[in-house]
JSON list of C-alpha atoms in Angstrom, two decimals:
[
{"chain": "A", "resi": 1, "resn": "MET", "atom": "CA", "xyz": [8.57, -21.71, 2.98]},
{"chain": "A", "resi": 2, "resn": "LEU", "atom": "CA", "xyz": [12.58, -21.89, 1.69]},
{"chain": "A", "resi": 3, "resn": "LYS", "atom": "CA", "xyz": [12.55, -24.50, -0.48]},
{"chain": "A", "resi": 4, "resn": "LYS", "atom": "CA", "xyz": [8.66, -22.98, -2.31]},
{"chain": "A", "resi": 5, "resn": "MET", "atom": "CA", "xyz": [10.62, -20.17, -2.05]},
{"chain": "A", "resi": 6, "resn": "ILE", "atom": "CA", "xyz": [14.21, -21.83, -4.05]},
{"chain": "A", "resi": 7, "resn": "THR", "atom": "CA", "xyz": [11.43, -23.61, -6.17]},
{"chain": "A", "resi": 8, "resn": "PHE", "atom": "CA", "xyz": [9.67, -20.59, -7.59]},
{"chain": "A", "resi": 9, "resn": "ILE", "atom": "CA", "xyz": [12.78, -18.77, -7.49]},
{"chain": "A", "resi": 10, "resn": "LEU", "atom": "CA", "xyz": [14.05, -22.47, -10.16]},
{"chain": "A", "resi": 11, "resn": "SER", "atom": "CA", "xyz": [11.00, -22.18, -11.87]},
{"chain": "A", "resi": 12, "resn": "LEU", "atom": "CA", "xyz": [11.51, -19.02, -12.90]},
{"chain": "A", "resi": 13, "resn": "VAL", "atom": "CA", "xyz": [14.82, -18.70, -14.40]},
{"chain": "A", "resi": 14, "resn": "MET", "atom": "CA", "xyz": [13.94, -21.67, -15.92]},
{"chain": "A", "resi": 15, "resn": "VAL", "atom": "CA", "xyz": [11.53, -19.99, -17.75]},
{"chain": "A", "resi": 16, "resn": "PHE", "atom": "CA", "xyz": [13.73, -16.92, -18.46]},
{"chain": "A", "resi": 17, "resn": "LEU", "atom": "CA", "xyz": [16.44, -18.58, -19.52]},
{"chain": "A", "resi": 18, "resn": "THR", "atom": "CA", "xyz": [14.48, -21.06, -22.37]},
{"chain": "A", "resi": 19, "resn": "ALA", "atom": "CA", "xyz": [12.93, -17.82, -23.25]},
{"chain": "A", "resi": 20, "resn": "TRP", "atom": "CA", "xyz": [15.85, -16.03, -23.50]},
{"chain": "A", "resi": 21, "resn": "ALA", "atom": "CA", "xyz": [17.96, -19.20, -25.66]},
{"chain": "A", "resi": 22, "resn": "VAL", "atom": "CA", "xyz": [13.96, -19.01, -28.06]},
{"chain": "A", "resi": 23, "resn": "GLN", "atom": "CA", "xyz": [14.69, -14.97, -28.37]},
{"chain": "A", "resi": 24, "resn": "ALA", "atom": "CA", "xyz": [10.94, -14.78, -27.28]},
{"chain": "A", "resi": 25, "resn": "GLN", "atom": "CA", "xyz": [8.99, -11.21, -26.37]},
{"chain": "A", "resi": 26, "resn": "GLY", "atom": "CA", "xyz": [8.14, -11.02, -22.49]},
{"chain": "A", "resi": 27, "resn": "VAL", "atom": "CA", "xyz": [5.42, -9.27, -20.64]},
{"chain": "A", "resi": 28, "resn": "ILE", "atom": "CA", "xyz": [5.53, -9.01, -16.58]},
{"chain": "A", "resi": 29, "resn": "LYS", "atom": "CA", "xyz": [1.78, -8.33, -15.22]},
{"chain": "A", "resi": 30, "resn": "PHE", "atom": "CA", "xyz": [0.88, -7.68, -12.04]},
{"chain": "A", "resi": 31, "resn": "SER", "atom": "CA", "xyz": [-3.11, -9.14, -11.32]},
{"chain": "A", "resi": 32, "resn": "ALA", "atom": "CA", "xyz": [-5.12, -8.65, -8.64]},
{"chain": "A", "resi": 33, "resn": "ASP", "atom": "CA", "xyz": [-8.38, -11.93, -7.49]},
{"chain": "A", "resi": 34, "resn": "LEU", "atom": "CA", "xyz": [-11.57, -9.76, -7.34]},
{"chain": "A", "resi": 35, "resn": "SER", "atom": "CA", "xyz": [-13.73, -13.71, -6.10]},
{"chain": "A", "resi": 36, "resn": "GLY", "atom": "CA", "xyz": [-12.19, -16.36, -5.68]},
{"chain": "A", "resi": 37, "resn": "SER", "atom": "CA", "xyz": [-13.74, -20.03, -4.07]},
{"chain": "A", "resi": 38, "resn": "VAL", "atom": "CA", "xyz": [-11.47, -22.51, -1.87]},
{"chain": "A", "resi": 39, "resn": "GLU", "atom": "CA", "xyz": [-12.63, -26.30, -1.84]},
{"chain": "A", "resi": 40, "resn": "THR", "atom": "CA", "xyz": [-11.79, -28.37, 0.79]},
{"chain": "A", "resi": 41, "resn": "ASN", "atom": "CA", "xyz": [-13.23, -32.03, 1.28]},
{"chain": "A", "resi": 42, "resn": "TYR", "atom": "CA", "xyz": [-11.66, -32.59, 5.50]},
{"chain": "A", "resi": 43, "resn": "LEU", "atom": "CA", "xyz": [-14.70, -34.91, 6.59]},
{"chain": "A", "resi": 44, "resn": "GLN", "atom": "CA", "xyz": [-17.33, -32.99, 4.66]},
{"chain": "A", "resi": 45, "resn": "LYS", "atom": "CA", "xyz": [-17.06, -31.33, 1.32]},
{"chain": "A", "resi": 46, "resn": "ASN", "atom": "CA", "xyz": [-16.82, -27.52, 1.93]},
{"chain": "A", "resi": 47, "resn": "THR", "atom": "CA", "xyz": [-16.03, -24.46, -0.19]},
{"chain": "A", "resi": 48, "resn": "CYS", "atom": "CA", "xyz": [-15.02, -21.26, 1.49]},
{"chain": "A", "resi": 49, "resn": "PRO", "atom": "CA", "xyz": [-15.27, -17.40, -0.32]},
{"chain": "A", "resi": 50, "resn": "VAL", "atom": "CA", "xyz": [-11.30, -16.14, -0.60]},
{"chain": "A", "resi": 51, "resn": "ASN", "atom": "CA", "xyz": [-10.44, -12.73, 0.18]},
{"chain": "A", "resi": 52, "resn": "PRO", "atom": "CA", "xyz": [-9.09, -10.62, -2.96]},
{"chain": "A", "resi": 53, "resn": "GLY", "atom": "CA", "xyz": [-5.59, -11.65, -3.46]},
{"chain": "A", "resi": 54, "resn": "TYR", "atom": "CA", "xyz": [-2.68, -10.36, -5.36]},
{"chain": "A", "resi": 55, "resn": "LEU", "atom": "CA", "xyz": [-0.10, -11.66, -7.93]},
{"chain": "A", "resi": 56, "resn": "VAL", "atom": "CA", "xyz": [2.77, -11.41, -10.07]},
{"chain": "A", "resi": 57, "resn": "GLY", "atom": "CA", "xyz": [4.21, -13.28, -13.50]},
{"chain": "A", "resi": 58, "resn": "ILE", "atom": "CA", "xyz": [5.97, -12.91, -15.43]},
{"chain": "A", "resi": 59, "resn": "GLU", "atom": "CA", "xyz": [5.44, -14.43, -19.44]},
{"chain": "A", "resi": 60, "resn": "PHE", "atom": "CA", "xyz": [7.21, -15.47, -22.26]},
{"chain": "A", "resi": 61, "resn": "PHE", "atom": "CA", "xyz": [5.77, -16.39, -25.85]},
{"chain": "A", "resi": 62, "resn": "GLN", "atom": "CA", "xyz": [6.81, -16.90, -28.93]},
{"chain": "A", "resi": 63, "resn": "GLN", "atom": "CA", "xyz": [5.13, -16.41, -32.49]},
{"chain": "A", "resi": 64, "resn": "LYS", "atom": "CA", "xyz": [4.12, -19.67, -34.64]},
{"chain": "A", "resi": 65, "resn": "GLN", "atom": "CA", "xyz": [1.61, -17.94, -37.15]},
{"chain": "A", "resi": 66, "resn": "GLU", "atom": "CA", "xyz": [-0.11, -15.17, -37.62]},
{"chain": "A", "resi": 67, "resn": "GLU", "atom": "CA", "xyz": [-2.44, -14.91, -35.01]},
{"chain": "A", "resi": 68, "resn": "THR", "atom": "CA", "xyz": [-0.89, -17.94, -33.06]},
{"chain": "A", "resi": 69, "resn": "LEU", "atom": "CA", "xyz": [1.56, -17.27, -29.13]},
{"chain": "A", "resi": 70, "resn": "LEU", "atom": "CA", "xyz": [3.02, -19.73, -27.37]},
{"chain": "A", "resi": 71, "resn": "GLY", "atom": "CA", "xyz": [4.94, -19.56, -24.53]},
{"chain": "A", "resi": 72, "resn": "ALA", "atom": "CA", "xyz": [5.35, -20.41, -21.47]},
{"chain": "A", "resi": 73, "resn": "GLY", "atom": "CA", "xyz": [4.71, -18.74, -17.05]},
{"chain": "A", "resi": 74, "resn": "VAL", "atom": "CA", "xyz": [5.36, -18.67, -13.72]},
{"chain": "A", "resi": 75, "resn": "GLU", "atom": "CA", "xyz": [3.45, -16.81, -11.38]},
{"chain": "A", "resi": 76, "resn": "TYR", "atom": "CA", "xyz": [4.15, -15.61, -7.01]},
{"chain": "A", "resi": 77, "resn": "GLN", "atom": "CA", "xyz": [0.11, -15.23, -5.72]},
{"chain": "A", "resi": 78, "resn": "LEU", "atom": "CA", "xyz": [0.59, -13.26, -1.86]},
{"chain": "A", "resi": 79, "resn": "LEU", "atom": "CA", "xyz": [-0.99, -15.73, 0.94]},
{"chain": "A", "resi": 80, "resn": "ARG", "atom": "CA", "xyz": [-4.38, -14.80, 0.87]},
{"chain": "A", "resi": 81, "resn": "TYR", "atom": "CA", "xyz": [-7.58, -16.03, 3.43]},
{"chain": "A", "resi": 82, "resn": "ALA", "atom": "CA", "xyz": [-10.17, -17.51, 3.83]},
{"chain": "A", "resi": 83, "resn": "GLU", "atom": "CA", "xyz": [-13.47, -17.17, 5.90]},
{"chain": "A", "resi": 84, "resn": "ASN", "atom": "CA", "xyz": [-13.78, -21.67, 8.26]},
{"chain": "A", "resi": 85, "resn": "LEU", "atom": "CA", "xyz": [-9.81, -22.07, 6.92]},
{"chain": "A", "resi": 86, "resn": "ASP", "atom": "CA", "xyz": [-7.51, -21.52, 9.74]},
{"chain": "A", "resi": 87, "resn": "GLU", "atom": "CA", "xyz": [-4.43, -20.88, 7.68]},
{"chain": "A", "resi": 88, "resn": "GLU", "atom": "CA", "xyz": [-3.51, -18.52, 4.78]},
{"chain": "A", "resi": 89, "resn": "PHE", "atom": "CA", "xyz": [-2.33, -19.85, 1.64]},
{"chain": "A", "resi": 90, "resn": "GLY", "atom": "CA", "xyz": [-1.80, -19.96, -2.01]},
{"chain": "A", "resi": 91, "resn": "PHE", "atom": "CA", "xyz": [-0.14, -20.78, -4.66]},
{"chain": "A", "resi": 92, "resn": "ILE", "atom": "CA", "xyz": [2.68, -20.89, -7.22]},
{"chain": "A", "resi": 93, "resn": "PRO", "atom": "CA", "xyz": [2.08, -22.40, -11.09]},
{"chain": "A", "resi": 94, "resn": "VAL", "atom": "CA", "xyz": [4.29, -22.74, -13.55]},
{"chain": "A", "resi": 95, "resn": "TYR", "atom": "CA", "xyz": [2.84, -24.09, -17.66]},
{"chain": "A", "resi": 96, "resn": "GLY", "atom": "CA", "xyz": [2.04, -23.78, -20.52]},
{"chain": "A", "resi": 97, "resn": "LEU", "atom": "CA", "xyz": [0.18, -20.64, -22.68]},
{"chain": "A", "resi": 98, "resn": "ILE", "atom": "CA", "xyz": [-1.87, -20.08, -25.68]},
{"chain": "A", "resi": 99, "resn": "ARG", "atom": "CA", "xyz": [-2.86, -17.26, -27.54]},
{"chain": "A", "resi": 100, "resn": "LEU", "atom": "CA", "xyz": [-4.84, -15.95, -30.41]},
{"chain": "A", "resi": 101, "resn": "HIS", "atom": "CA", "xyz": [-5.12, -13.10, -32.00]},
{"chain": "A", "resi": 102, "resn": "PHE", "atom": "CA", "xyz": [-8.15, -12.30, -33.12]},
{"chain": "A", "resi": 103, "resn": "SER", "atom": "CA", "xyz": [-6.88, -8.93, -35.30]},
{"chain": "A", "resi": 104, "resn": "PRO", "atom": "CA", "xyz": [-2.95, -9.72, -36.02]},
{"chain": "A", "resi": 105, "resn": "PHE", "atom": "CA", "xyz": [-2.20, -6.31, -37.62]},
{"chain": "A", "resi": 106, "resn": "ALA", "atom": "CA", "xyz": [-4.86, -4.07, -35.77]},
{"chain": "A", "resi": 107, "resn": "ARG", "atom": "CA", "xyz": [-3.03, -1.23, -33.38]},
{"chain": "A", "resi": 108, "resn": "SER", "atom": "CA", "xyz": [-5.48, -2.64, -30.32]},
{"chain": "A", "resi": 109, "resn": "LYS", "atom": "CA", "xyz": [-5.41, -6.41, -30.11]},
{"chain": "A", "resi": 110, "resn": "PRO", "atom": "CA", "xyz": [-8.33, -8.71, -28.38]},
{"chain": "A", "resi": 111, "resn": "TYR", "atom": "CA", "xyz": [-6.98, -12.38, -27.77]},
{"chain": "A", "resi": 112, "resn": "LEU", "atom": "CA", "xyz": [-7.91, -15.55, -25.70]},
{"chain": "A", "resi": 113, "resn": "ILE", "atom": "CA", "xyz": [-5.79, -17.70, -23.59]},
{"chain": "A", "resi": 114, "resn": "GLY", "atom": "CA", "xyz": [-5.28, -20.47, -22.36]},
{"chain": "A", "resi": 115, "resn": "LYS", "atom": "CA", "xyz": [-2.49, -21.94, -19.57]},
{"chain": "A", "resi": 116, "resn": "LEU", "atom": "CA", "xyz": [-2.00, -25.45, -18.55]},
{"chain": "A", "resi": 117, "resn": "GLY", "atom": "CA", "xyz": [0.74, -26.23, -15.86]},
{"chain": "A", "resi": 118, "resn": "TYR", "atom": "CA", "xyz": [1.78, -27.37, -12.58]},
{"chain": "A", "resi": 119, "resn": "SER", "atom": "CA", "xyz": [0.75, -25.20, -9.09]},
{"chain": "A", "resi": 120, "resn": "PHE", "atom": "CA", "xyz": [2.71, -26.02, -6.20]},
{"chain": "A", "resi": 121, "resn": "PHE", "atom": "CA", "xyz": [0.74, -25.25, -2.58]},
{"chain": "A", "resi": 122, "resn": "ARG", "atom": "CA", "xyz": [1.82, -23.26, 0.60]},
{"chain": "A", "resi": 123, "resn": "VAL", "atom": "CA", "xyz": [0.27, -22.43, 3.64]},
{"chain": "A", "resi": 124, "resn": "GLU", "atom": "CA", "xyz": [1.80, -19.63, 6.06]},
{"chain": "A", "resi": 125, "resn": "GLU", "atom": "CA", "xyz": [2.95, -21.63, 8.71]},
{"chain": "A", "resi": 126, "resn": "PRO", "atom": "CA", "xyz": [2.92, -25.46, 7.80]},
{"chain": "A", "resi": 127, "resn": "ASP", "atom": "CA", "xyz": [2.30, -28.04, 10.45]},
{"chain": "A", "resi": 128, "resn": "ASN", "atom": "CA", "xyz": [5.10, -30.29, 9.68]},
{"chain": "A", "resi": 129, "resn": "ASP", "atom": "CA", "xyz": [2.89, -33.18, 11.02]},
{"chain": "A", "resi": 130, "resn": "PHE", "atom": "CA", "xyz": [0.97, -31.85, 6.96]},
{"chain": "A", "resi": 131, "resn": "ASP", "atom": "CA", "xyz": [2.98, -32.85, 3.95]},
{"chain": "A", "resi": 132, "resn": "TYR", "atom": "CA", "xyz": [1.65, -29.87, 1.52]},
{"chain": "A", "resi": 133, "resn": "LYS", "atom": "CA", "xyz": [1.04, -30.52, -2.76]},
{"chain": "A", "resi": 134, "resn": "GLY", "atom": "CA", "xyz": [0.41, -28.62, -5.29]},
{"chain": "A", "resi": 135, "resn": "GLY", "atom": "CA", "xyz": [-0.99, -30.20, -8.33]},
{"chain": "A", "resi": 136, "resn": "LEU", "atom": "CA", "xyz": [-3.06, -29.50, -11.27]},
{"chain": "A", "resi": 137, "resn": "TYR", "atom": "CA", "xyz": [-3.22, -25.63, -12.38]},
{"chain": "A", "resi": 138, "resn": "TYR", "atom": "CA", "xyz": [-5.08, -24.63, -15.64]},
{"chain": "A", "resi": 139, "resn": "GLY", "atom": "CA", "xyz": [-7.83, -21.29, -17.00]},
{"chain": "A", "resi": 140, "resn": "GLY", "atom": "CA", "xyz": [-8.25, -19.58, -19.81]},
{"chain": "A", "resi": 141, "resn": "GLY", "atom": "CA", "xyz": [-9.22, -15.79, -20.44]},
{"chain": "A", "resi": 142, "resn": "ILE", "atom": "CA", "xyz": [-9.38, -12.54, -22.40]},
{"chain": "A", "resi": 143, "resn": "GLY", "atom": "CA", "xyz": [-7.51, -10.07, -23.09]},
{"chain": "A", "resi": 144, "resn": "LEU", "atom": "CA", "xyz": [-6.43, -6.61, -24.90]},
{"chain": "A", "resi": 145, "resn": "THR", "atom": "CA", "xyz": [-2.80, -5.26, -26.19]},
{"chain": "A", "resi": 146, "resn": "LEU", "atom": "CA", "xyz": [-2.64, -1.77, -26.24]},
{"chain": "A", "resi": 147, "resn": "SER", "atom": "CA", "xyz": [0.03, -0.52, -28.97]},
{"chain": "A", "resi": 148, "resn": "ASN", "atom": "CA", "xyz": [3.09, -2.54, -28.22]},
{"chain": "A", "resi": 149, "resn": "ASN", "atom": "CA", "xyz": [3.96, -2.47, -24.71]},
{"chain": "A", "resi": 150, "resn": "VAL", "atom": "CA", "xyz": [0.53, -3.06, -22.27]},
{"chain": "A", "resi": 151, "resn": "GLN", "atom": "CA", "xyz": [-1.76, -5.32, -22.43]},
{"chain": "A", "resi": 152, "resn": "PHE", "atom": "CA", "xyz": [-4.90, -5.92, -20.09]},
{"chain": "A", "resi": 153, "resn": "GLU", "atom": "CA", "xyz": [-6.29, -9.45, -19.14]},
{"chain": "A", "resi": 154, "resn": "ALA", "atom": "CA", "xyz": [-8.89, -10.99, -17.55]},
{"chain": "A", "resi": 155, "resn": "ASP", "atom": "CA", "xyz": [-8.96, -15.16, -16.27]},
{"chain": "A", "resi": 156, "resn": "TYR", "atom": "CA", "xyz": [-10.85, -17.24, -14.73]},
{"chain": "A", "resi": 157, "resn": "THR", "atom": "CA", "xyz": [-8.00, -20.18, -13.61]},
{"chain": "A", "resi": 158, "resn": "VAL", "atom": "CA", "xyz": [-8.41, -23.74, -11.26]},
{"chain": "A", "resi": 159, "resn": "HIS", "atom": "CA", "xyz": [-5.85, -24.10, -9.01]},
{"chain": "A", "resi": 160, "resn": "ASN", "atom": "CA", "xyz": [-5.03, -28.21, -6.73]},
{"chain": "A", "resi": 161, "resn": "GLY", "atom": "CA", "xyz": [-2.83, -28.87, -4.26]},
{"chain": "A", "resi": 162, "resn": "GLU", "atom": "CA", "xyz": [-3.12, -30.97, -0.44]},
{"chain": "A", "resi": 163, "resn": "LYS", "atom": "CA", "xyz": [-2.71, -31.52, 2.16]},
{"chain": "A", "resi": 164, "resn": "ARG", "atom": "CA", "xyz": [-1.23, -34.82, 3.48]},
{"chain": "A", "resi": 165, "resn": "LEU", "atom": "CA", "xyz": [-1.48, -37.04, 7.15]},
{"chain": "A", "resi": 166, "resn": "ARG", "atom": "CA", "xyz": [-0.79, -40.04, 6.33]},
{"chain": "A", "resi": 167, "resn": "ASN", "atom": "CA", "xyz": [-3.33, -41.73, 5.43]},
{"chain": "A", "resi": 168, "resn": "PHE", "atom": "CA", "xyz": [-5.42, -38.74, 4.90]},
{"chain": "A", "resi": 169, "resn": "LEU", "atom": "CA", "xyz": [-5.91, -36.73, 2.42]},
{"chain": "A", "resi": 170, "resn": "PHE", "atom": "CA", "xyz": [-7.01, -33.25, 2.48]},
{"chain": "A", "resi": 171, "resn": "PRO", "atom": "CA", "xyz": [-7.74, -31.56, -1.22]},
{"chain": "A", "resi": 172, "resn": "TYR", "atom": "CA", "xyz": [-7.76, -28.80, -2.02]},
{"chain": "A", "resi": 173, "resn": "LYS", "atom": "CA", "xyz": [-9.09, -26.13, -5.42]},
{"chain": "A", "resi": 174, "resn": "TYR", "atom": "CA", "xyz": [-8.81, -22.83, -5.44]},
{"chain": "A", "resi": 175, "resn": "THR", "atom": "CA", "xyz": [-10.82, -21.20, -8.37]},
{"chain": "A", "resi": 176, "resn": "LYS", "atom": "CA", "xyz": [-10.63, -17.32, -9.41]},
{"chain": "A", "resi": 177, "resn": "PHE", "atom": "CA", "xyz": [-11.58, -14.57, -11.62]},
{"chain": "A", "resi": 178, "resn": "SER", "atom": "CA", "xyz": [-8.47, -12.07, -11.94]},
{"chain": "A", "resi": 179, "resn": "LEU", "atom": "CA", "xyz": [-7.66, -8.10, -13.74]},
{"chain": "A", "resi": 180, "resn": "ALA", "atom": "CA", "xyz": [-4.39, -7.80, -14.69]},
{"chain": "A", "resi": 181, "resn": "LEU", "atom": "CA", "xyz": [-2.43, -5.40, -16.77]},
{"chain": "A", "resi": 182, "resn": "GLY", "atom": "CA", "xyz": [1.00, -6.74, -18.28]},
{"chain": "A", "resi": 183, "resn": "LEU", "atom": "CA", "xyz": [3.96, -4.72, -19.69]},
{"chain": "A", "resi": 184, "resn": "LEU", "atom": "CA", "xyz": [5.52, -5.98, -22.55]},
{"chain": "A", "resi": 185, "resn": "PHE", "atom": "CA", "xyz": [8.89, -5.70, -23.07]}
]
C-alpha cells in the first residue's frame, strides 16, 4: 500500500510540475461513481456489480486552439467493494486528455472529453503471494463549464489491472459511469 501511495504522490507531483512549467489551467475534481462493474477471470469469466464509490482528481490543461484543450490528470479512487469478490479494490489512473469545446465564446461551455493513460491497481489488503499490476485506462464523456470556475462532467471509464500468481494471470476490468464536480483554478 505504501508503494502505491508513493506512486500516486509522485504522479501528482509530476503532473503539477509539468502544468506549472507550461502555465496550464487546472481543475480539482470530486466524483461519484453511480454504477459500475468489474469483470474478472479466475476459473471462469465473472462480472460483478460494484458498490458506488468516490474519487478525487486533478487535471491540468492548456488551450491549443480556440476550442481544443490538451492536458494531463491523475485521480485517486477510494476503495470500493464488488459483490462476489473477497477484497476491496481501487485504481489510480494517470492520463492524457483532450477537451473539445462546442461554443468557446459562450458563458456556459459544453465540451466532449477523451482520456487515455495507465491505471495503477490496488487492493485493501494485498496477498503477498500475488503480484498486482495496473494496465490501460481510457474513457470519454461530456461536460459543461459554468462561468469561469465551476464545471460538471459525466463520463464512462475503463480501468484494467491484474493479479498474478506464478504463471496464473487473473485480469480485472473495471468499468464505471461517474458524475463529477470540478473547481477550476
